[in-house]
Coordinates of C-alpha atoms and ligand atoms in Angstrom, one line a residue:
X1 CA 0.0 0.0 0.0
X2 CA 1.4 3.3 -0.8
X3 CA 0.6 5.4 3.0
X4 CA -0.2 9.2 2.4
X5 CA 1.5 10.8 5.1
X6 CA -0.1 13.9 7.2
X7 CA 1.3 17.4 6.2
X8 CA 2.6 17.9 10.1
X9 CA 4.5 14.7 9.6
X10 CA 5.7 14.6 6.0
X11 CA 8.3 16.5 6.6
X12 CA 9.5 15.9 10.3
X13 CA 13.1 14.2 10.8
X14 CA 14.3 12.2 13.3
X15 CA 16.2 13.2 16.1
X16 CA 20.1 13.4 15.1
X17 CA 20.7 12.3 18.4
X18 CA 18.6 9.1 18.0
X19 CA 20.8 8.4 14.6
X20 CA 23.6 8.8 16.0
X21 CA 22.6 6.1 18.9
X22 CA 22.4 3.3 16.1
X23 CA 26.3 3.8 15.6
X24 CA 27.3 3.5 19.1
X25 CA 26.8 -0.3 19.8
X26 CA 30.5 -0.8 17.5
X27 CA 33.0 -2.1 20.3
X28 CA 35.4 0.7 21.3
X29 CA 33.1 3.3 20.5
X30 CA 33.2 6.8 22.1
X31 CA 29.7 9.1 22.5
X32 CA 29.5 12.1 23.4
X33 CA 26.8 12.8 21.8
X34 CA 24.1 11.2 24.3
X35 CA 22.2 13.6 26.9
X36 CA 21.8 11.2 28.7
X37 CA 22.7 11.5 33.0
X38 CA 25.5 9.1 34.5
X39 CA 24.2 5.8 34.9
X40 CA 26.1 5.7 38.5
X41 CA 23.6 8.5 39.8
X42 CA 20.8 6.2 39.7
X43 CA 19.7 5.5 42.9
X44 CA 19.0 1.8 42.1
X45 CA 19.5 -0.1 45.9
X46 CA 16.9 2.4 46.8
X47 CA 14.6 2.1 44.1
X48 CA 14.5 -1.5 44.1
X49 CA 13.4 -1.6 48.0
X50 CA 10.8 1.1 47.5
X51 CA 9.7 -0.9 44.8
X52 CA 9.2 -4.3 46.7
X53 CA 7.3 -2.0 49.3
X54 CA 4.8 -0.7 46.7
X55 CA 3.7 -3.9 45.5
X56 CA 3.7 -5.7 49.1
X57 CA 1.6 -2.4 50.4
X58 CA -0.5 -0.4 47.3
X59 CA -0.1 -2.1 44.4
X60 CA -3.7 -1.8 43.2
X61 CA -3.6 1.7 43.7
X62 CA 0.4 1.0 41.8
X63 CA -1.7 -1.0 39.0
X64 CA -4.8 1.2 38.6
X65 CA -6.0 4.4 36.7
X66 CA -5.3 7.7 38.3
X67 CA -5.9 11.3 38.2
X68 CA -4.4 13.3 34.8
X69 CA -2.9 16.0 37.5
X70 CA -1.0 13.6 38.7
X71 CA -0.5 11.7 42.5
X72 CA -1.4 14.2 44.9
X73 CA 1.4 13.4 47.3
X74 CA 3.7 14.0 44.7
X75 CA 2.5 17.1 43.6
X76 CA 2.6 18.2 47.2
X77 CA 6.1 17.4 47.4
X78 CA 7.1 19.3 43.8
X79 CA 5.5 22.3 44.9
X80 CA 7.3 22.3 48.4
X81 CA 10.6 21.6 46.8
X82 CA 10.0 24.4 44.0
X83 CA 9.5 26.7 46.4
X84 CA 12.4 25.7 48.9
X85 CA 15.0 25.4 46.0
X86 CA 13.7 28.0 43.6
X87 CA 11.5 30.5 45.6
X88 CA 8.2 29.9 42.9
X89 CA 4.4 28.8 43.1
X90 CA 2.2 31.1 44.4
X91 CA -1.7 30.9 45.3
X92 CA -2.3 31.5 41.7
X93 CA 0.1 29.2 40.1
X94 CA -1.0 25.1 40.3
X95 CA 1.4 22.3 39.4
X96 CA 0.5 18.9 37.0
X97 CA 2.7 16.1 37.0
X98 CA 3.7 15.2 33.1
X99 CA 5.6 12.5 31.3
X100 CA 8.9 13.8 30.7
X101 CA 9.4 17.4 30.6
X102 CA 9.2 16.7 26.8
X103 CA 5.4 16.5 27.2
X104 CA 5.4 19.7 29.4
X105 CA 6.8 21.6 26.8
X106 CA 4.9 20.1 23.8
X107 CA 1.4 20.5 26.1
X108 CA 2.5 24.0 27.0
X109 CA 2.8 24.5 23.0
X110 CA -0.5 22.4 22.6
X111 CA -2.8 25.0 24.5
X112 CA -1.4 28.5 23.4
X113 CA -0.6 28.4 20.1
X114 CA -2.6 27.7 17.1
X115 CA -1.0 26.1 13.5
X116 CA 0.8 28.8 11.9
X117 CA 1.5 30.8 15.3
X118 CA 5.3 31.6 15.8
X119 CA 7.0 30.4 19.0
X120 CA 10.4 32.1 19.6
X121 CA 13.4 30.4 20.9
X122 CA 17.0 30.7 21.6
X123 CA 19.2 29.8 18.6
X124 CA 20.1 27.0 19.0
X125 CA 17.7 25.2 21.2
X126 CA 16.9 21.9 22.6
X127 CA 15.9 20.1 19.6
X128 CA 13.0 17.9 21.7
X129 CA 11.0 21.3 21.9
X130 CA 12.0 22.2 18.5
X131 CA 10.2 18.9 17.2
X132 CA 7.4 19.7 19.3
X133 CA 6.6 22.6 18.2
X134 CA 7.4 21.8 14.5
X135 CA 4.7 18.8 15.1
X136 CA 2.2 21.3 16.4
X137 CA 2.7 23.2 13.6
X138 CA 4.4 26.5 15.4
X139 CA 6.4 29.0 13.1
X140 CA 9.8 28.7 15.1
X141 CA 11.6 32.1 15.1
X142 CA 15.4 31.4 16.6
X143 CA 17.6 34.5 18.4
X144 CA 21.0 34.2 18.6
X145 CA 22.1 33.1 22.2
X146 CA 24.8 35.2 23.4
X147 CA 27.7 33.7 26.0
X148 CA 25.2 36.1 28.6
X149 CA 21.9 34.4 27.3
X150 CA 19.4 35.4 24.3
X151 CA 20.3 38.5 22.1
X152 CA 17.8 41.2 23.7
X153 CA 18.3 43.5 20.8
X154 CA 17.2 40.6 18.4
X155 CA 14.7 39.2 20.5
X156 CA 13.0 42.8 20.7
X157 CA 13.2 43.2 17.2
X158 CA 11.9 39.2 16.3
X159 CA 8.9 40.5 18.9
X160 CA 7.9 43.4 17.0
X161 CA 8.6 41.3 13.6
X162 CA 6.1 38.9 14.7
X163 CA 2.9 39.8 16.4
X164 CA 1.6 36.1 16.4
X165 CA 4.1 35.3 18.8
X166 CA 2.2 33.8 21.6
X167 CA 5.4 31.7 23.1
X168 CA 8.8 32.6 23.9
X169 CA 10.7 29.8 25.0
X170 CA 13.8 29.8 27.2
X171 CA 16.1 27.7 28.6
X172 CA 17.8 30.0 31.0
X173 CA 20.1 27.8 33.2
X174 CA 23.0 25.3 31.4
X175 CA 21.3 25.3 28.4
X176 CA 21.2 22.7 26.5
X177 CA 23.2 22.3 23.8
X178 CA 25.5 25.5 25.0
X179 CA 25.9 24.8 28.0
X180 CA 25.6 28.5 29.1
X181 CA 23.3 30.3 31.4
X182 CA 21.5 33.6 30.8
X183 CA 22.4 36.6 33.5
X184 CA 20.1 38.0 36.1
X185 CA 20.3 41.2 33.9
X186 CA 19.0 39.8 30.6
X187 CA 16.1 36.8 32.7
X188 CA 15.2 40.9 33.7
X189 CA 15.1 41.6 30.2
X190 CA 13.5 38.5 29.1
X191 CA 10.5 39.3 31.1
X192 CA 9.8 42.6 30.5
X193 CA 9.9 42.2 27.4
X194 CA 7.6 39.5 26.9
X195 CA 5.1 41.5 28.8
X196 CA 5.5 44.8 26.4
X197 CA 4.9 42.2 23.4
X198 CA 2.3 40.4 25.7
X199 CA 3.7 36.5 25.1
X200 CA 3.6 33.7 27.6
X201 CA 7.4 32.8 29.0
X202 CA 8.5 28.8 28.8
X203 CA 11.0 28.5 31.2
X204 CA 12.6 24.9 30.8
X205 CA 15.0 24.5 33.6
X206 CA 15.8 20.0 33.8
X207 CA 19.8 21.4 34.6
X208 CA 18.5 23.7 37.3
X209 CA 19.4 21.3 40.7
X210 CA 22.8 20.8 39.2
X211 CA 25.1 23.8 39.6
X212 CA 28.7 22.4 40.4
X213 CA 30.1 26.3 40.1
X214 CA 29.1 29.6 40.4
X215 CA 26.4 31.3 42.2
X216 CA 22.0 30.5 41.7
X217 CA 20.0 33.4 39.9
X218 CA 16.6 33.2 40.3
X219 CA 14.7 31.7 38.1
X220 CA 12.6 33.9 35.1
X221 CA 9.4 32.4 37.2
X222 CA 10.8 34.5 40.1
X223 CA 10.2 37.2 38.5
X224 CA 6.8 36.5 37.6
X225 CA 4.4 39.1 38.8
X226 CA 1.5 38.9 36.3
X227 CA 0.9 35.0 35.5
X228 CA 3.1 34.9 32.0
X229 CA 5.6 32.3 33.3
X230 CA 5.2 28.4 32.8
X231 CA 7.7 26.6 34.5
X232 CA 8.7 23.0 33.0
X233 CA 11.2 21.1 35.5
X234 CA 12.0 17.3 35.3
X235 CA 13.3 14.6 37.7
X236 CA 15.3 12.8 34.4
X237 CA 18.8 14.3 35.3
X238 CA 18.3 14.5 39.0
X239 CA 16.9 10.6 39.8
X240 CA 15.8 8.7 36.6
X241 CA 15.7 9.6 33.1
X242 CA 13.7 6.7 32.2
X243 CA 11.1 7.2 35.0
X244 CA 9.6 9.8 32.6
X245 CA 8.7 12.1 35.4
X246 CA 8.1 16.2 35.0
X247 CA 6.1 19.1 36.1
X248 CA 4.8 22.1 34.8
X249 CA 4.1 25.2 37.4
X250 CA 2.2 27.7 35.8
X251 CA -1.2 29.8 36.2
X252 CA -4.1 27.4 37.2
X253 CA -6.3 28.9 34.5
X254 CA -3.5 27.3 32.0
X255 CA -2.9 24.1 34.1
X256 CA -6.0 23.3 33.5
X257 CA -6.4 23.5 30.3
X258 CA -3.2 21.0 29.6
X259 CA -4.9 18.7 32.2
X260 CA -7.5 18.3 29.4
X261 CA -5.0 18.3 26.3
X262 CA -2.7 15.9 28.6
X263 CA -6.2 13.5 29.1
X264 CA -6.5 13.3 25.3
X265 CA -2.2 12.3 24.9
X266 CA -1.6 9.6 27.7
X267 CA -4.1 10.2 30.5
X268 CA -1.9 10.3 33.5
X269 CA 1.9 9.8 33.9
X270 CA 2.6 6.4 35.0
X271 CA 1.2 6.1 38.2
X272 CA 3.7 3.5 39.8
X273 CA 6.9 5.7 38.8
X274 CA 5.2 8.4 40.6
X275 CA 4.0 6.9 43.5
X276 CA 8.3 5.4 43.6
X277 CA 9.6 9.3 42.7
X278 CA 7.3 10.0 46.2
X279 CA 8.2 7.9 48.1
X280 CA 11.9 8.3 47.2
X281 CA 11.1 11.8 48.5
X282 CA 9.4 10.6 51.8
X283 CA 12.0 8.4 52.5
X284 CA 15.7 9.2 51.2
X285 CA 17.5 12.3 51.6
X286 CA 17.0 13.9 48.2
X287 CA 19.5 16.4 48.5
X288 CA 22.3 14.3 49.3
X289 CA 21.6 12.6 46.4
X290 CA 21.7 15.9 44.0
X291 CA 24.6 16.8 46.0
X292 CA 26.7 13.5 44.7
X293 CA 25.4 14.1 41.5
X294 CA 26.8 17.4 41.5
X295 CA 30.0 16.1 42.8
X296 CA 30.1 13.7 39.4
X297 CA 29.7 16.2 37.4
X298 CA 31.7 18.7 38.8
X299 CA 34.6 15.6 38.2
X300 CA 33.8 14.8 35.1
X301 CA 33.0 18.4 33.3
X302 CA 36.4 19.7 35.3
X303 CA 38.3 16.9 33.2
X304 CA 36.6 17.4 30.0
X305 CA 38.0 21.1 30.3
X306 CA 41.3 19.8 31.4
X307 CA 41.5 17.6 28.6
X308 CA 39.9 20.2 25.4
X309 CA 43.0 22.7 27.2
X310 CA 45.6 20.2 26.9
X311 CA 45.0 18.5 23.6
X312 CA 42.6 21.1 21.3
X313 CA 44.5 23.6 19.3
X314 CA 43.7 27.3 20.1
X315 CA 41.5 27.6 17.2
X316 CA 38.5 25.9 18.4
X317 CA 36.9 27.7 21.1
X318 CA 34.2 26.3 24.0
X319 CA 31.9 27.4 26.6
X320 CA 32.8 26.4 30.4
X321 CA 29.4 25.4 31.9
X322 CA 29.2 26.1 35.5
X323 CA 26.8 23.0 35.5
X324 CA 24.4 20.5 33.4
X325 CA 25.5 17.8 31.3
X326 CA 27.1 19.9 28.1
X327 CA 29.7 22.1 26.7
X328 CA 29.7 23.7 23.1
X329 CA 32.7 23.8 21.0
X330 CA 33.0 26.0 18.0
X331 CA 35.4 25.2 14.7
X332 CA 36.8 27.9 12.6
X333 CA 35.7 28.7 9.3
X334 CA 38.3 26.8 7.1
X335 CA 36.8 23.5 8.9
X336 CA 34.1 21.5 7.4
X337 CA 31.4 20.7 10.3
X338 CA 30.0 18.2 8.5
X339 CA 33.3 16.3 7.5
X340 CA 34.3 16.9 10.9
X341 CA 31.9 15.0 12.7
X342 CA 31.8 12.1 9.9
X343 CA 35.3 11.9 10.4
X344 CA 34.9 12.0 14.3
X345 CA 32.6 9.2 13.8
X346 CA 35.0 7.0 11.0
X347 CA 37.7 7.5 14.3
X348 CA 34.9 6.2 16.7
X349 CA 34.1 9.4 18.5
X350 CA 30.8 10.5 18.6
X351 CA 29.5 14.4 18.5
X352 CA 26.1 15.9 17.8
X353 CA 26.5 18.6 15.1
X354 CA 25.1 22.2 16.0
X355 CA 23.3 21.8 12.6
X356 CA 20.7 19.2 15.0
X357 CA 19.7 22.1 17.4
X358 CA 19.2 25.5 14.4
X359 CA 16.2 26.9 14.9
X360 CA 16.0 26.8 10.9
X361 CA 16.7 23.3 9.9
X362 CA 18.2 24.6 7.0
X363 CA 20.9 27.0 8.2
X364 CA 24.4 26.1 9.0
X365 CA 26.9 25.7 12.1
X366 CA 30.6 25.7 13.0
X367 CA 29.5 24.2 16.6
X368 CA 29.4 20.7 17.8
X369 CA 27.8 19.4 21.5
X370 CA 29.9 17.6 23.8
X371 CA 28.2 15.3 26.5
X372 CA 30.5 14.9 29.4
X373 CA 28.1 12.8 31.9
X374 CA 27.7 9.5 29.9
X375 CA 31.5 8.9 29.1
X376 CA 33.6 7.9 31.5
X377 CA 37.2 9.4 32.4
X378 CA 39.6 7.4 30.3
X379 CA 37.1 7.8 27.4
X380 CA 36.7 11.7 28.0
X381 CA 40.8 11.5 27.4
X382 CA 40.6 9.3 24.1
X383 CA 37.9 10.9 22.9
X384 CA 39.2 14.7 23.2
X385 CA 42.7 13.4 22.1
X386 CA 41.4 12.2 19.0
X387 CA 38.9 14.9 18.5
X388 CA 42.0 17.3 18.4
X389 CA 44.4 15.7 16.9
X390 CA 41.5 15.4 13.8
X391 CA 41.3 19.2 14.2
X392 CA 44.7 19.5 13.9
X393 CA 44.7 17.5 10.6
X394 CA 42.2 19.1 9.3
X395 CA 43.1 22.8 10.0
Ligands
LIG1 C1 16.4 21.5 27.8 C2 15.7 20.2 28.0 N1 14.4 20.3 28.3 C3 13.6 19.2 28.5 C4 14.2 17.9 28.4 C5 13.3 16.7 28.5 O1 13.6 15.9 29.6 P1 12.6 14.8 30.0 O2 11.5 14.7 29.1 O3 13.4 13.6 30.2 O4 12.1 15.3 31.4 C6 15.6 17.8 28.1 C7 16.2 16.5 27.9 O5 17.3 16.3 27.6 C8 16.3 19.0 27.9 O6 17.6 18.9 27.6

């Protein structure tokens, strides 16, 4: 049968990332292309006796439908945490659990915009919400992201430029694929402009618990005095990736209108990883936990600088994330991208092109993400050894 294909699906890609996964099972290969967090910082002796208590203790309620909101308890605990950690959620704000942050962006997308509506973003972006709001068929306007955060200059003028803007969509701490977070100064910005051009804020913030430098800024929700913020978080990076747990804090009048879109995608997030994320909560000392976390990181992305100082020539330049799971290196002109990364992958090492995360599919890069949580150390010194010596070559 020949299959006619939708028009919002025709011409949708897969994930780079994904396609670079089916090269990585060759022995000896080196990714760091994955986003994925250290398989070390799961807490699996933990999980694995909370488990054995749900079933012996509620595994009907475990095996049973449940509430699109998500677990109660849970949502209790989220909100708490929010505002101990971040300072946000207030009497007008409510919270839904959601399956992945991926679906908290994609729902956020779902319920303001209509087809053709433009949703602004950093260039580049984290190209999960990219896809989603591609597949929703959202106009995706990209400003340049600045060492600092987003280009205000550019993002005023892409404002004025489009007046059917109705998202503007930020990732304001490690960003993902740079690696950089956006200063007090320009979330000030951010925000005040959005109001003057009278768009809705998406503040994605997965990265937000795991600061190994540096000093906290408060969060664009913070500085929410007029209901325009929604606030996506995640538990993937901080205690399972795989769980498929988020949240989305926002104003309750647009909570509840993604409880209904989230009814018609999956019904509730799966009610047994919740009730486990809780209980977790209840009964293990969460913070400690990030804390290690941190600690890893703090290791690993440390040695990953150490190693691009020692062994990439001057020419390629990189940002030095004060926390996350990325760093962004740029080539100079007379390099190929493209070849670079094919060649990367002929010598085993893998690398996500910037190309993957352009807010136009169709433009260009010199940049490449580096993923410094999955490898471990003596791979993070192969890998970057290669990696320059290739530049080197190809310079
Ligand atoms: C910036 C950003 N937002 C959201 C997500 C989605 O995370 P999840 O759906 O696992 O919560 C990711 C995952 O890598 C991310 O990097």
């Amino acid at each position: 049968m020949e299959y006619k294909i939708s028009d919002k699906m025709i011409n949708m890609k897969p994930s780079a990332i994904r396609e670079i996964f089916k090269s990585l099972g060759t022995p000896g290969a080196i990714s760091f292309a994955a986003g994925n967090p250290a398989p070390e910082s799961f807490p699996v002796a933990d999980m694995q006796r909370i488990s054995a208590e749900i079933f012996a203790n509620q595994a009907v309620q475990a095996l049973q439908y449940s509430v699109t909101e998500g677990y109660p308890r849970l949502r209790e605990q989220v909100k708490a945490r929010l505002r101990e950690k971040f300072g946000i959620g207030s009497e007008n704000d409510d919270l839904i659990i959601v399956t992945g942050g991926q679906q908290g962006i994609e729902l956020s997308c779902k319920v303001l915009c209509n087809e053709g509506d433009t949703v602004i973003a950093e260039n580049p972006s984290f190209i999960g919400a990219l896809n989603a709001f591609r597949s929703l068929g959202a106009k995706i306007k990209g400003v340049t992201l600045q060492d600092d955060g987003i280009d205000i200059k550019e993002l005023e003028q892409t404002l004025r430029e489009n007046p059917d803007a109705k998202l503007l969509y930020v990732i304001p701490t490690f960003q993902n694929p740079a690696g950089l977070t956006t200063s007090l100064e320009k979330r000030k910005e951010i925000y005040r402009l959005a109001q003057k051009y009278d768009v809705v804020i998406l503040e994605d913030n997965p990265y937000g618990e795991l600061r190994f430098a540096g000093e906290d800024l408060p969060t664009i929700k913070k500085l929410d005095t007029d209901g325009r913020v929604l606030y996506c978080g995640s538990f993937s990076k901080v205690l399972s990736a795989g769980m498929r747990i988020g949240f989305l804090l926002g104003p309750k009048e647009l909570i509840q209108k993604v409880v209904v879109a989230k009814q018609v995608e999956d019904v509730h997030t799966n009610i047994f990883f919740q009730i486990l994320c809780s209980r977790y909560m209840d009964e293990c000392d969460m913070d400690a936990h990030v804390e290690e976390i941190r600690a890893l990181y703090r290791k690993k992305a440390g040695f990953m600088l150490e190693c691009l100082d020692k062994y990439m020539p001057e020419c390629v330049s990189y940002t030095r994330p004060e926390g996350g799971l990325f760093l962004w290196c740029t080539l100079p002109d007379s390099i190929s991208l493209m070849d670079f990364v094919r060649r990367a992958g002929e010598n085993l090492v893998f690398v996500v092109p910037g190309t993957a995360f352009n807010c136009d599919e169709s433009a260009g890069s010199q940049s490449f993400r580096l993923n410094y949580s999955m490898p471990s150390m003596e791979e993070i010194e192969k890998g970057i050894r290669i990696l320059g010596d290739l530049v080197r070559e190809m310079a």
